[in-house]
PDB file of C-alpha atoms and ligand atoms in Angstrom:
ATOM      1  CA  UNK A 185     -13.039  40.004 -11.809  1.00  0.00           C
ATOM      2  CA  UNK A 186     -14.906  35.876 -11.733  1.00  0.00           C
ATOM      3  CA  UNK A 187     -11.656  33.859  -8.798  1.00  0.00           C
ATOM      4  CA  UNK A 188     -11.617  30.014  -8.237  1.00  0.00           C
ATOM      5  CA  UNK A 189     -10.929  28.243  -6.197  1.00  0.00           C
ATOM      6  CA  UNK A 190      -9.706  24.859  -5.237  1.00  0.00           C
ATOM      7  CA  UNK A 191     -11.075  22.681  -2.332  1.00  0.00           C
ATOM      8  CA  UNK A 192     -10.606  19.305  -1.593  1.00  0.00           C
ATOM      9  CA  UNK A 193      -8.589  18.351  -4.406  1.00  0.00           C
ATOM     10  CA  UNK A 194     -11.475  20.581  -6.406  1.00  0.00           C
ATOM     11  CA  UNK A 195     -12.185  23.610  -8.173  1.00  0.00           C
ATOM     12  CA  UNK A 196     -14.517  25.978  -6.522  1.00  0.00           C
ATOM     13  CA  UNK A 197     -15.925  28.558  -8.509  1.00  0.00           C
ATOM     14  CA  UNK A 198     -17.065  30.882 -10.168  1.00  0.00           C
ATOM     15  CA  UNK A 199     -17.427  33.411  -7.449  1.00  0.00           C
ATOM     16  CA  UNK A 200     -17.260  37.570  -7.046  1.00  0.00           C
ATOM     17  CA  UNK A 201     -14.260  39.466  -5.652  1.00  0.00           C
ATOM     18  CA  UNK A 202     -16.155  40.320  -3.093  1.00  0.00           C
ATOM     19  CA  UNK A 203     -17.874  36.396  -2.212  1.00  0.00           C
ATOM     20  CA  UNK A 204     -13.941  35.813  -2.503  1.00  0.00           C
ATOM     21  CA  UNK A 205     -13.350  38.131   0.471  1.00  0.00           C
ATOM     22  CA  UNK A 206     -16.422  37.123   2.676  1.00  0.00           C
ATOM     23  CA  UNK A 207     -14.911  33.667   1.934  1.00  0.00           C
ATOM     24  CA  UNK A 208     -11.824  35.112   2.770  1.00  0.00           C
ATOM     25  CA  UNK A 209     -13.694  35.799   6.418  1.00  0.00           C
ATOM     26  CA  UNK A 210     -15.178  33.244   6.527  1.00  0.00           C
ATOM     27  CA  UNK A 211     -11.722  31.338   6.754  1.00  0.00           C
ATOM     28  CA  UNK A 212     -12.903  29.291   3.768  1.00  0.00           C
ATOM     29  CA  UNK A 213     -10.577  31.074   1.764  1.00  0.00           C
ATOM     30  CA  UNK A 214      -7.255  31.034   3.606  1.00  0.00           C
ATOM     31  CA  UNK A 215      -3.765  31.959   3.311  1.00  0.00           C
ATOM     32  CA  UNK A 216      -2.113  28.523   1.757  1.00  0.00           C
ATOM     33  CA  UNK A 217      -5.436  28.127  -0.389  1.00  0.00           C
ATOM     34  CA  UNK A 218      -5.017  27.873  -4.185  1.00  0.00           C
ATOM     35  CA  UNK A 219      -6.589  30.644  -6.354  1.00  0.00           C
ATOM     36  CA  UNK A 220      -6.391  30.835 -10.224  1.00  0.00           C
ATOM     37  CA  UNK A 221      -8.405  34.456 -12.698  1.00  0.00           C
ATOM     38  CA  UNK A 222      -8.340  34.609 -15.920  1.00  0.00           C
ATOM     39  CA  UNK A 223      -5.131  35.667 -16.478  1.00  0.00           C
ATOM     40  CA  UNK A 224      -3.024  33.979 -14.140  1.00  0.00           C
ATOM     41  CA  UNK A 225      -0.694  31.370 -16.005  1.00  0.00           C
ATOM     42  CA  UNK A 226      -1.030  29.194 -12.350  1.00  0.00           C
ATOM     43  CA  UNK A 227      -2.201  28.015  -9.361  1.00  0.00           C
ATOM     44  CA  UNK A 228      -0.627  30.186  -6.787  1.00  0.00           C
ATOM     45  CA  UNK A 229      -1.130  30.209  -2.836  1.00  0.00           C
ATOM     46  CA  UNK A 230      -3.924  33.395  -2.502  1.00  0.00           C
ATOM     47  CA  UNK A 231      -1.588  34.547   0.522  1.00  0.00           C
ATOM     48  CA  UNK A 232       0.851  35.218  -2.974  1.00  0.00           C
ATOM     49  CA  UNK A 233      -1.761  36.489  -5.175  1.00  0.00           C
ATOM     50  CA  UNK A 234      -4.088  39.283  -2.536  1.00  0.00           C
ATOM     51  CA  UNK A 235      -1.554  39.765   0.219  1.00  0.00           C
ATOM     52  CA  UNK A 236      -2.061  37.850   3.342  1.00  0.00           C
ATOM     53  CA  UNK A 237      -5.861  38.177   4.590  1.00  0.00           C
ATOM     54  CA  UNK A 238      -5.484  39.658   8.738  1.00  0.00           C
ATOM     55  CA  UNK A 239      -7.271  36.495   9.899  1.00  0.00           C
ATOM     56  CA  UNK A 240      -5.429  33.690   8.138  1.00  0.00           C
ATOM     57  CA  UNK A 241      -5.887  30.407  10.034  1.00  0.00           C
ATOM     58  CA  UNK A 242      -2.317  30.024   9.462  1.00  0.00           C
ATOM     59  CA  UNK A 243      -3.294  25.843   9.848  1.00  0.00           C
ATOM     60  CA  UNK A 244       1.153  25.357  10.129  1.00  0.00           C
ATOM     61  CA  UNK A 245       0.792  23.006   7.061  1.00  0.00           C
ATOM     62  CA  UNK A 246       3.585  24.618   5.437  1.00  0.00           C
ATOM     63  CA  UNK A 247       3.935  22.143   2.579  1.00  0.00           C
ATOM     64  CA  UNK A 248       2.389  24.211  -0.069  1.00  0.00           C
ATOM     65  CA  UNK A 249      -0.737  20.827  -1.689  1.00  0.00           C
ATOM     66  CA  UNK A 250       1.236  20.826  -5.415  1.00  0.00           C
ATOM     67  CA  UNK A 251      -0.924  23.362  -7.780  1.00  0.00           C
ATOM     68  CA  UNK A 252      -3.854  20.702  -9.590  1.00  0.00           C
ATOM     69  CA  UNK A 253      -2.068  22.602 -13.453  1.00  0.00           C
ATOM     70  CA  UNK A 254      -4.520  24.866 -14.699  1.00  0.00           C
ATOM     71  CA  UNK A 255      -8.243  24.819 -15.308  1.00  0.00           C
ATOM     72  CA  UNK A 256      -8.918  26.677 -18.523  1.00  0.00           C
ATOM     73  CA  UNK A 257     -11.882  28.590 -17.621  1.00  0.00           C
ATOM     74  CA  UNK A 258     -13.365  27.478 -21.611  1.00  0.00           C
ATOM     75  CA  UNK A 259     -15.806  25.782 -20.238  1.00  0.00           C
ATOM     76  CA  UNK A 260     -18.315  28.064 -17.236  1.00  0.00           C
ATOM     77  CA  UNK A 261     -21.393  25.861 -19.170  1.00  0.00           C
ATOM     78  CA  UNK A 262     -20.243  23.160 -17.131  1.00  0.00           C
ATOM     79  CA  UNK A 263     -24.067  21.557 -15.692  1.00  0.00           C
ATOM     80  CA  UNK A 264     -23.173  23.267 -12.016  1.00  0.00           C
ATOM     81  CA  UNK A 265     -26.314  20.441 -10.898  1.00  0.00           C
ATOM     82  CA  UNK A 266     -22.886  17.554 -11.885  1.00  0.00           C
ATOM     83  CA  UNK A 267     -20.422  19.687 -11.202  1.00  0.00           C
ATOM     84  CA  UNK A 268     -20.107  17.755  -7.597  1.00  0.00           C
ATOM     85  CA  UNK A 269     -19.147  15.444  -8.563  1.00  0.00           C
ATOM     86  CA  UNK A 270     -16.513  15.399 -10.853  1.00  0.00           C
ATOM     87  CA  UNK A 271     -12.701  16.224  -9.512  1.00  0.00           C
ATOM     88  CA  UNK A 272      -8.958  17.787 -11.053  1.00  0.00           C
ATOM     89  CA  UNK A 273      -7.025  15.059 -11.039  1.00  0.00           C
ATOM     90  CA  UNK A 274      -4.010  17.189  -9.546  1.00  0.00           C
ATOM     91  CA  UNK A 275      -1.378  15.984 -12.238  1.00  0.00           C
ATOM     92  CA  UNK A 276      -2.672  16.765 -15.582  1.00  0.00           C
ATOM     93  CA  UNK A 277      -5.399  18.881 -14.607  1.00  0.00           C
ATOM     94  CA  UNK A 278      -8.090  16.849 -16.389  1.00  0.00           C
ATOM     95  CA  UNK A 279     -11.424  16.353 -15.073  1.00  0.00           C
ATOM     96  CA  UNK A 280     -12.800  12.478 -13.556  1.00  0.00           C
ATOM     97  CA  UNK A 281     -15.618  11.937 -11.521  1.00  0.00           C
ATOM     98  CA  UNK A 282     -14.543  11.783  -7.861  1.00  0.00           C
ATOM     99  CA  UNK A 283     -14.805   7.697  -8.042  1.00  0.00           C
ATOM    100  CA  UNK A 284     -11.393   7.416 -10.450  1.00  0.00           C
ATOM    101  CA  UNK A 285      -9.217  10.055  -8.447  1.00  0.00           C
ATOM    102  CA  UNK A 286      -7.055   8.523  -5.853  1.00  0.00           C
ATOM    103  CA  UNK A 287      -5.964  10.564  -2.717  1.00  0.00           C
ATOM    104  CA  UNK A 288      -2.793  11.504  -1.590  1.00  0.00           C
ATOM    105  CA  UNK A 289      -4.531  14.431   2.039  1.00  0.00           C
ATOM    106  CA  UNK A 290      -5.284  16.957  -0.943  1.00  0.00           C
ATOM    107  CA  UNK A 291      -3.872  15.522  -3.588  1.00  0.00           C
ATOM    108  CA  UNK A 292      -5.978  13.534  -6.055  1.00  0.00           C
ATOM    109  CA  UNK A 293      -4.479  12.075  -8.495  1.00  0.00           C
ATOM    110  CA  UNK A 294      -6.398  10.076 -11.778  1.00  0.00           C
ATOM    111  CA  UNK A 295      -4.883   6.353 -12.257  1.00  0.00           C
ATOM    112  CA  UNK A 296      -2.818   7.053 -15.245  1.00  0.00           C
ATOM    113  CA  UNK A 297      -0.339   9.832 -13.629  1.00  0.00           C
ATOM    114  CA  UNK A 298      -0.797   7.250 -10.009  1.00  0.00           C
ATOM    115  CA  UNK A 299       2.722   6.039 -11.124  1.00  0.00           C
ATOM    116  CA  UNK A 300       4.235   8.560 -11.675  1.00  0.00           C
ATOM    117  CA  UNK A 301       3.393  10.774  -8.845  1.00  0.00           C
ATOM    118  CA  UNK A 302       3.644   8.331  -5.972  1.00  0.00           C
ATOM    119  CA  UNK A 303       7.475   7.064  -7.339  1.00  0.00           C
ATOM    120  CA  UNK A 304       7.848  10.522  -7.655  1.00  0.00           C
ATOM    121  CA  UNK A 305       6.774  10.963  -3.760  1.00  0.00           C
ATOM    122  CA  UNK A 306       8.637   8.075  -2.346  1.00  0.00           C
ATOM    123  CA  UNK A 307      11.857   9.978  -4.510  1.00  0.00           C
ATOM    124  CA  UNK A 308      13.218   8.511  -7.634  1.00  0.00           C
ATOM    125  CA  UNK A 309      12.745   5.389  -9.676  1.00  0.00           C
ATOM    126  CA  UNK A 310      12.339   2.388  -7.572  1.00  0.00           C
ATOM    127  CA  UNK A 311      14.602  -0.512  -7.725  1.00  0.00           C
ATOM    128  CA  UNK A 312      13.166  -3.850  -6.828  1.00  0.00           C
ATOM    129  CA  UNK A 313      14.596  -6.809  -5.890  1.00  0.00           C
ATOM    130  CA  UNK A 314      16.160  -9.542  -8.159  1.00  0.00           C
ATOM    131  CA  UNK A 315      15.492 -13.453  -7.328  1.00  0.00           C
ATOM    132  CA  UNK A 316      18.864 -13.655  -4.975  1.00  0.00           C
ATOM    133  CA  UNK A 317      18.353 -10.857  -2.707  1.00  0.00           C
ATOM    134  CA  UNK A 318      14.389 -12.206  -1.641  1.00  0.00           C
ATOM    135  CA  UNK A 319      15.551 -16.091  -2.094  1.00  0.00           C
ATOM    136  CA  UNK A 320      18.260 -14.577   0.843  1.00  0.00           C
ATOM    137  CA  UNK A 321      15.190 -13.371   2.787  1.00  0.00           C
ATOM    138  CA  UNK A 322      12.984 -15.948   1.862  1.00  0.00           C
ATOM    139  CA  UNK A 323      15.368 -18.484   4.022  1.00  0.00           C
ATOM    140  CA  UNK A 324      15.873 -15.387   6.634  1.00  0.00           C
ATOM    141  CA  UNK A 325      12.287 -15.153   7.474  1.00  0.00           C
ATOM    142  CA  UNK A 326      11.989 -20.043   7.063  1.00  0.00           C
ATOM    143  CA  UNK A 327      15.151 -19.898  10.092  1.00  0.00           C
ATOM    144  CA  UNK A 328      13.254 -17.544  11.711  1.00  0.00           C
ATOM    145  CA  UNK A 329       9.662 -19.137  11.829  1.00  0.00           C
ATOM    146  CA  UNK A 330      11.389 -22.332  12.516  1.00  0.00           C
ATOM    147  CA  UNK A 331      13.061 -21.706  15.316  1.00  0.00           C
ATOM    148  CA  UNK A 332       9.957 -19.602  16.425  1.00  0.00           C
ATOM    149  CA  UNK A 333       7.258 -22.867  15.535  1.00  0.00           C
ATOM    150  CA  UNK A 334       9.751 -25.481  17.275  1.00  0.00           C
ATOM    151  CA  UNK A 335       9.876 -23.204  20.254  1.00  0.00           C
ATOM    152  CA  UNK A 336       5.720 -23.568  20.350  1.00  0.00           C
ATOM    153  CA  UNK A 337       5.357 -26.261  19.974  1.00  0.00           C
ATOM    154  CA  UNK A 338       8.061 -27.892  22.605  1.00  0.00           C
ATOM    155  CA  UNK A 339       4.821 -28.750  24.323  1.00  0.00           C
ATOM    156  CA  UNK A 340       3.483 -31.397  21.533  1.00  0.00           C
ATOM    157  CA  UNK A 341       6.857 -33.113  21.615  1.00  0.00           C
ATOM    158  CA  UNK A 342       6.693 -33.581  25.609  1.00  0.00           C
ATOM    159  CA  UNK A 343       2.606 -34.363  25.177  1.00  0.00           C
ATOM    160  CA  UNK A 344       4.796 -37.337  22.079  1.00  0.00           C
ATOM    161  CA  UNK A 345       6.823 -38.186  23.901  1.00  0.00           C
ATOM    162  CA  UNK A 346       4.751 -38.657  27.550  1.00  0.00           C
ATOM    163  CA  UNK A 347       2.125 -41.816  24.797  1.00  0.00           C
ATOM    164  CA  UNK A 348       5.947 -43.279  23.434  1.00  0.00           C
ATOM    165  CA  UNK A 349       6.921 -43.711  27.606  1.00  0.00           C
ATOM    166  CA  UNK A 350       3.912 -45.021  28.638  1.00  0.00           C
ATOM    167  CA  UNK A 351       3.650 -47.564  25.467  1.00  0.00           C
ATOM    168  CA  UNK A 352       7.315 -48.787  26.030  1.00  0.00           C
ATOM    169  CA  UNK A 353       6.526 -48.969  29.904  1.00  0.00           C
ATOM    170  CA  UNK A 354       3.262 -51.258  28.487  1.00  0.00           C
ATOM    171  CA  UNK A 355       3.277 -52.490  25.416  1.00  0.00           C
ATOM    172  CA  UNK A 356       0.148 -54.147  24.500  1.00  0.00           C
ATOM    173  CA  UNK A 357      -0.817 -54.513  21.526  1.00  0.00           C
ATOM    174  CA  UNK A 358      -4.569 -52.161  22.027  1.00  0.00           C
ATOM    175  CA  UNK A 359      -2.645 -49.819  23.666  1.00  0.00           C
ATOM    176  CA  UNK A 360      -1.012 -49.192  21.219  1.00  0.00           C
ATOM    177  CA  UNK A 361      -3.513 -48.571  18.710  1.00  0.00           C
ATOM    178  CA  UNK A 362      -5.680 -46.978  21.427  1.00  0.00           C
ATOM    179  CA  UNK A 363      -2.428 -44.128  21.187  1.00  0.00           C
ATOM    180  CA  UNK A 364      -2.464 -44.098  17.293  1.00  0.00           C
ATOM    181  CA  UNK A 365      -4.975 -41.352  17.212  1.00  0.00           C
ATOM    182  CA  UNK A 366      -3.453 -39.645  19.755  1.00  0.00           C
ATOM    183  CA  UNK A 367      -0.196 -39.423  18.385  1.00  0.00           C
ATOM    184  CA  UNK A 368      -1.663 -38.730  14.406  1.00  0.00           C
ATOM    185  CA  UNK A 369      -3.752 -35.435  15.793  1.00  0.00           C
ATOM    186  CA  UNK A 370      -0.779 -33.743  17.678  1.00  0.00           C
ATOM    187  CA  UNK A 371       1.495 -34.285  13.693  1.00  0.00           C
ATOM    188  CA  UNK A 372      -2.244 -32.480  12.744  1.00  0.00           C
ATOM    189  CA  UNK A 373      -2.338 -30.129  15.043  1.00  0.00           C
ATOM    190  CA  UNK A 374       1.476 -29.721  15.098  1.00  0.00           C
ATOM    191  CA  UNK A 375       1.403 -29.721  11.111  1.00  0.00           C
ATOM    192  CA  UNK A 376      -1.617 -26.836  11.713  1.00  0.00           C
ATOM    193  CA  UNK A 377       0.442 -24.589  14.219  1.00  0.00           C
ATOM    194  CA  UNK A 378       2.906 -24.012  12.088  1.00  0.00           C
ATOM    195  CA  UNK A 379       0.345 -22.980   9.111  1.00  0.00           C
ATOM    196  CA  UNK A 380      -0.607 -21.428  11.131  1.00  0.00           C
ATOM    197  CA  UNK A 381       2.523 -18.874  12.723  1.00  0.00           C
ATOM    198  CA  UNK A 382       4.255 -18.617   8.950  1.00  0.00           C
ATOM    199  CA  UNK A 383       0.585 -16.560   7.429  1.00  0.00           C
ATOM    200  CA  UNK A 384       0.246 -14.792  11.047  1.00  0.00           C
ATOM    201  CA  UNK A 385       4.088 -13.842  10.557  1.00  0.00           C
ATOM    202  CA  UNK A 386       2.826 -12.037   6.339  1.00  0.00           C
ATOM    203  CA  UNK A 387       0.317 -10.862   7.353  1.00  0.00           C
ATOM    204  CA  UNK A 388       1.717  -9.234  10.706  1.00  0.00           C
ATOM    205  CA  UNK A 389       5.208  -7.947   9.127  1.00  0.00           C
ATOM    206  CA  UNK A 390       3.421  -6.820   5.946  1.00  0.00           C
ATOM    207  CA  UNK A 391       0.796  -4.966   6.739  1.00  0.00           C
ATOM    208  CA  UNK A 392       2.706  -2.793  10.144  1.00  0.00           C
ATOM    209  CA  UNK A 393       5.948  -2.732   8.304  1.00  0.00           C
ATOM    210  CA  UNK A 394       5.150  -3.942   4.817  1.00  0.00           C
ATOM    211  CA  UNK A 395       8.556  -6.104   5.013  1.00  0.00           C
ATOM    212  CA  UNK A 396       8.717  -9.327   6.499  1.00  0.00           C
ATOM    213  CA  UNK A 397      11.895  -9.406   9.620  1.00  0.00           C
ATOM    214  CA  UNK A 398      13.541 -11.559   6.352  1.00  0.00           C
ATOM    215  CA  UNK A 399      12.981  -8.424   3.420  1.00  0.00           C
ATOM    216  CA  UNK A 400      13.837  -5.904   6.224  1.00  0.00           C
ATOM    217  CA  UNK A 401      16.882  -6.952   6.726  1.00  0.00           C
ATOM    218  CA  UNK A 402      18.019  -6.675   3.541  1.00  0.00           C
ATOM    219  CA  UNK A 403      16.172  -3.888   2.838  1.00  0.00           C
ATOM    220  CA  UNK A 404      13.259  -4.712   1.054  1.00  0.00           C
ATOM    221  CA  UNK A 405      10.064  -3.862   1.395  1.00  0.00           C
ATOM    222  CA  UNK A 406       6.556  -4.791  -0.159  1.00  0.00           C
ATOM    223  CA  UNK A 407       4.046  -2.318  -1.772  1.00  0.00           C
ATOM    224  CA  UNK A 408       0.818  -2.787  -3.939  1.00  0.00           C
ATOM    225  CA  UNK A 409       1.959  -2.057  -7.903  1.00  0.00           C
ATOM    226  CA  UNK A 410       1.249   2.003  -7.351  1.00  0.00           C
ATOM    227  CA  UNK A 411       3.692   1.901  -4.359  1.00  0.00           C
ATOM    228  CA  UNK A 412       0.406   1.598  -1.496  1.00  0.00           C
ATOM    229  CA  UNK A 413       0.644  -0.344   1.289  1.00  0.00           C
ATOM    230  CA  UNK A 414      -0.041  -4.267   1.090  1.00  0.00           C
ATOM    231  CA  UNK A 415      -3.365  -4.580   3.321  1.00  0.00           C
ATOM    232  CA  UNK A 416      -5.016  -7.157   5.301  1.00  0.00           C
ATOM    233  CA  UNK A 417      -6.662  -8.787   2.423  1.00  0.00           C
ATOM    234  CA  UNK A 418      -3.558  -8.606   0.429  1.00  0.00           C
ATOM    235  CA  UNK A 419      -1.131  -9.823   2.648  1.00  0.00           C
ATOM    236  CA  UNK A 420      -3.313 -13.057   2.953  1.00  0.00           C
ATOM    237  CA  UNK A 421      -3.779 -13.659  -0.339  1.00  0.00           C
ATOM    238  CA  UNK A 422       0.069 -13.450  -1.156  1.00  0.00           C
ATOM    239  CA  UNK A 423       0.295 -15.746   0.994  1.00  0.00           C
ATOM    240  CA  UNK A 424      -1.781 -18.569  -0.199  1.00  0.00           C
ATOM    241  CA  UNK A 425      -0.071 -16.919  -3.861  1.00  0.00           C
ATOM    242  CA  UNK A 426       3.247 -17.932  -2.556  1.00  0.00           C
ATOM    243  CA  UNK A 427       2.026 -21.549  -1.818  1.00  0.00           C
ATOM    244  CA  UNK A 428       1.300 -21.443  -5.541  1.00  0.00           C
ATOM    245  CA  UNK A 429       4.662 -20.460  -6.283  1.00  0.00           C
ATOM    246  CA  UNK A 430       6.336 -22.894  -4.070  1.00  0.00           C
ATOM    247  CA  UNK A 431       3.528 -25.878  -6.011  1.00  0.00           C
ATOM    248  CA  UNK A 432       5.148 -25.558  -8.846  1.00  0.00           C
ATOM    249  CA  UNK A 433       8.691 -26.650  -8.250  1.00  0.00           C
ATOM    250  CA  UNK A 434       9.450 -23.020  -6.979  1.00  0.00           C
ATOM    251  CA  UNK A 435       8.664 -22.036 -10.387  1.00  0.00           C
ATOM    252  CA  UNK A 436       6.425 -19.398  -9.170  1.00  0.00           C
ATOM    253  CA  UNK A 437      10.194 -17.953  -7.430  1.00  0.00           C
ATOM    254  CA  UNK A 438      12.371 -18.350 -10.469  1.00  0.00           C
ATOM    255  CA  UNK A 439      10.298 -16.768 -12.475  1.00  0.00           C
ATOM    256  CA  UNK A 440      10.923 -13.374 -11.174  1.00  0.00           C
ATOM    257  CA  UNK A 441      14.523 -13.976 -11.523  1.00  0.00           C
ATOM    258  CA  UNK A 442      13.448 -13.471 -15.418  1.00  0.00           C
ATOM    259  CA  UNK A 443      10.764 -10.806 -15.290  1.00  0.00           C
ATOM    260  CA  UNK A 444      11.266  -7.222 -16.163  1.00  0.00           C
ATOM    261  CA  UNK A 445      10.275  -5.497 -12.826  1.00  0.00           C
ATOM    262  CA  UNK A 446      10.823  -8.836 -10.631  1.00  0.00           C
ATOM    263  CA  UNK A 447       7.471 -10.032 -10.041  1.00  0.00           C
ATOM    264  CA  UNK A 448       6.644 -13.618  -9.386  1.00  0.00           C
ATOM    265  CA  UNK A 449       4.165 -15.767 -10.015  1.00  0.00           C
ATOM    266  CA  UNK A 450       3.000 -14.821  -6.187  1.00  0.00           C
ATOM    267  CA  UNK A 451       4.176 -10.726  -7.925  1.00  0.00           C
ATOM    268  CA  UNK A 452       1.894 -11.291 -10.179  1.00  0.00           C
ATOM    269  CA  UNK A 453      -1.184 -12.465  -9.307  1.00  0.00           C
ATOM    270  CA  UNK A 454      -1.576  -9.850  -6.414  1.00  0.00           C
ATOM    271  CA  UNK A 455       0.188  -7.168  -8.339  1.00  0.00           C
ATOM    272  CA  UNK A 456       2.632  -6.468  -5.822  1.00  0.00           C
ATOM    273  CA  UNK A 457       6.612  -5.437  -6.357  1.00  0.00           C
ATOM    274  CA  UNK A 458       8.979  -6.324  -3.657  1.00  0.00           C
ATOM    275  CA  UNK A 459      11.609  -2.786  -3.663  1.00  0.00           C
ATOM    276  CA  UNK A 460      14.414  -1.683  -1.832  1.00  0.00           C
ATOM    277  CA  UNK A 461      13.569   0.680   0.505  1.00  0.00           C
ATOM    278  CA  UNK A 462      16.892   2.731  -0.368  1.00  0.00           C
TER     279      UNK A 462
HETATM  280 ZN1  LIG B 231      -4.051  12.697 -14.099  1.00  0.00          ZN
END
C-alpha cells in the first residue's frame, strides 16, 4: 500500500507502508501529520488513520493543520527531481512553484486563495473604515503630534526669543541683519522636527500596533490588501503617498468616501486598506 504524507505544506510520497512505519519511529511522521492513500476521501491525521504511535512526540500544537485538500495521486509520473520545488496550495490543492505561495505557519496558500483565506483567519468579512471616521482619527493624530511637537520645540522657541530680546536691547541694524540666518535656521529646524516626528509617529505605530493612536481609539487598523501587516518600508511609502493625497486639495483623502473598499489615494498607491478591528 502506497502512502503520502504532508511535510511543511508539501506532499511527500508515495512510500511503502514499511517506510511509513519507519518514518513514524523516526518521528518524521507524528500523530498529527496528515497522511493520505488512494481510496481515502481526504487527508487525515496519522493517528486517526493508523492509530496513535506509542512514541508519539505530542508536539502540543493541538490545532490541526487544515488538510491540503485531496491530492490525487493520478500523476505519479511527475518528475521527482523538480517535485522539490512544487508545493500545493492548502486551499485549492493546485500545485504551484514554491515561490508563488505564501506561508501562514504550516499552511501554504496561493495568490488566488489568499484573500479568502486571510479573511477567514481574521473571522468574517472585513468592514472598511469610511471617510468620516478616518477623518476623526486623523484629527486625533494631528492633535497628538501637534502637542508633542510643540513640547519638543520649546527649546527652539526659547532660543528664538533669546535672539529677539537681544536685538530689542541693541537695535543696531547690522546686528538685526546678522541675526537673520540664525532665525531662519531655527524656523527650518522647527519644520524639520515636526516633519520627522509625524513620519516617525506613523511608521512606529503602523509597524508595531497596525494603527496610529487616532485609529486605535476608533477601532480601526491599517492592513495590506491581503490582510497582512504593514512593514516599515510600506509605512514610509504610505506616509509620503498621504502627503500627495493632501497636496491635491485633499482629494486623495476624499475619494475614500466613494470607493467600494473605502480606499484613499494613498491606499490605492500602497495597496493598503483601513478596516475595523471589531
Ligand atoms: Zn489556492
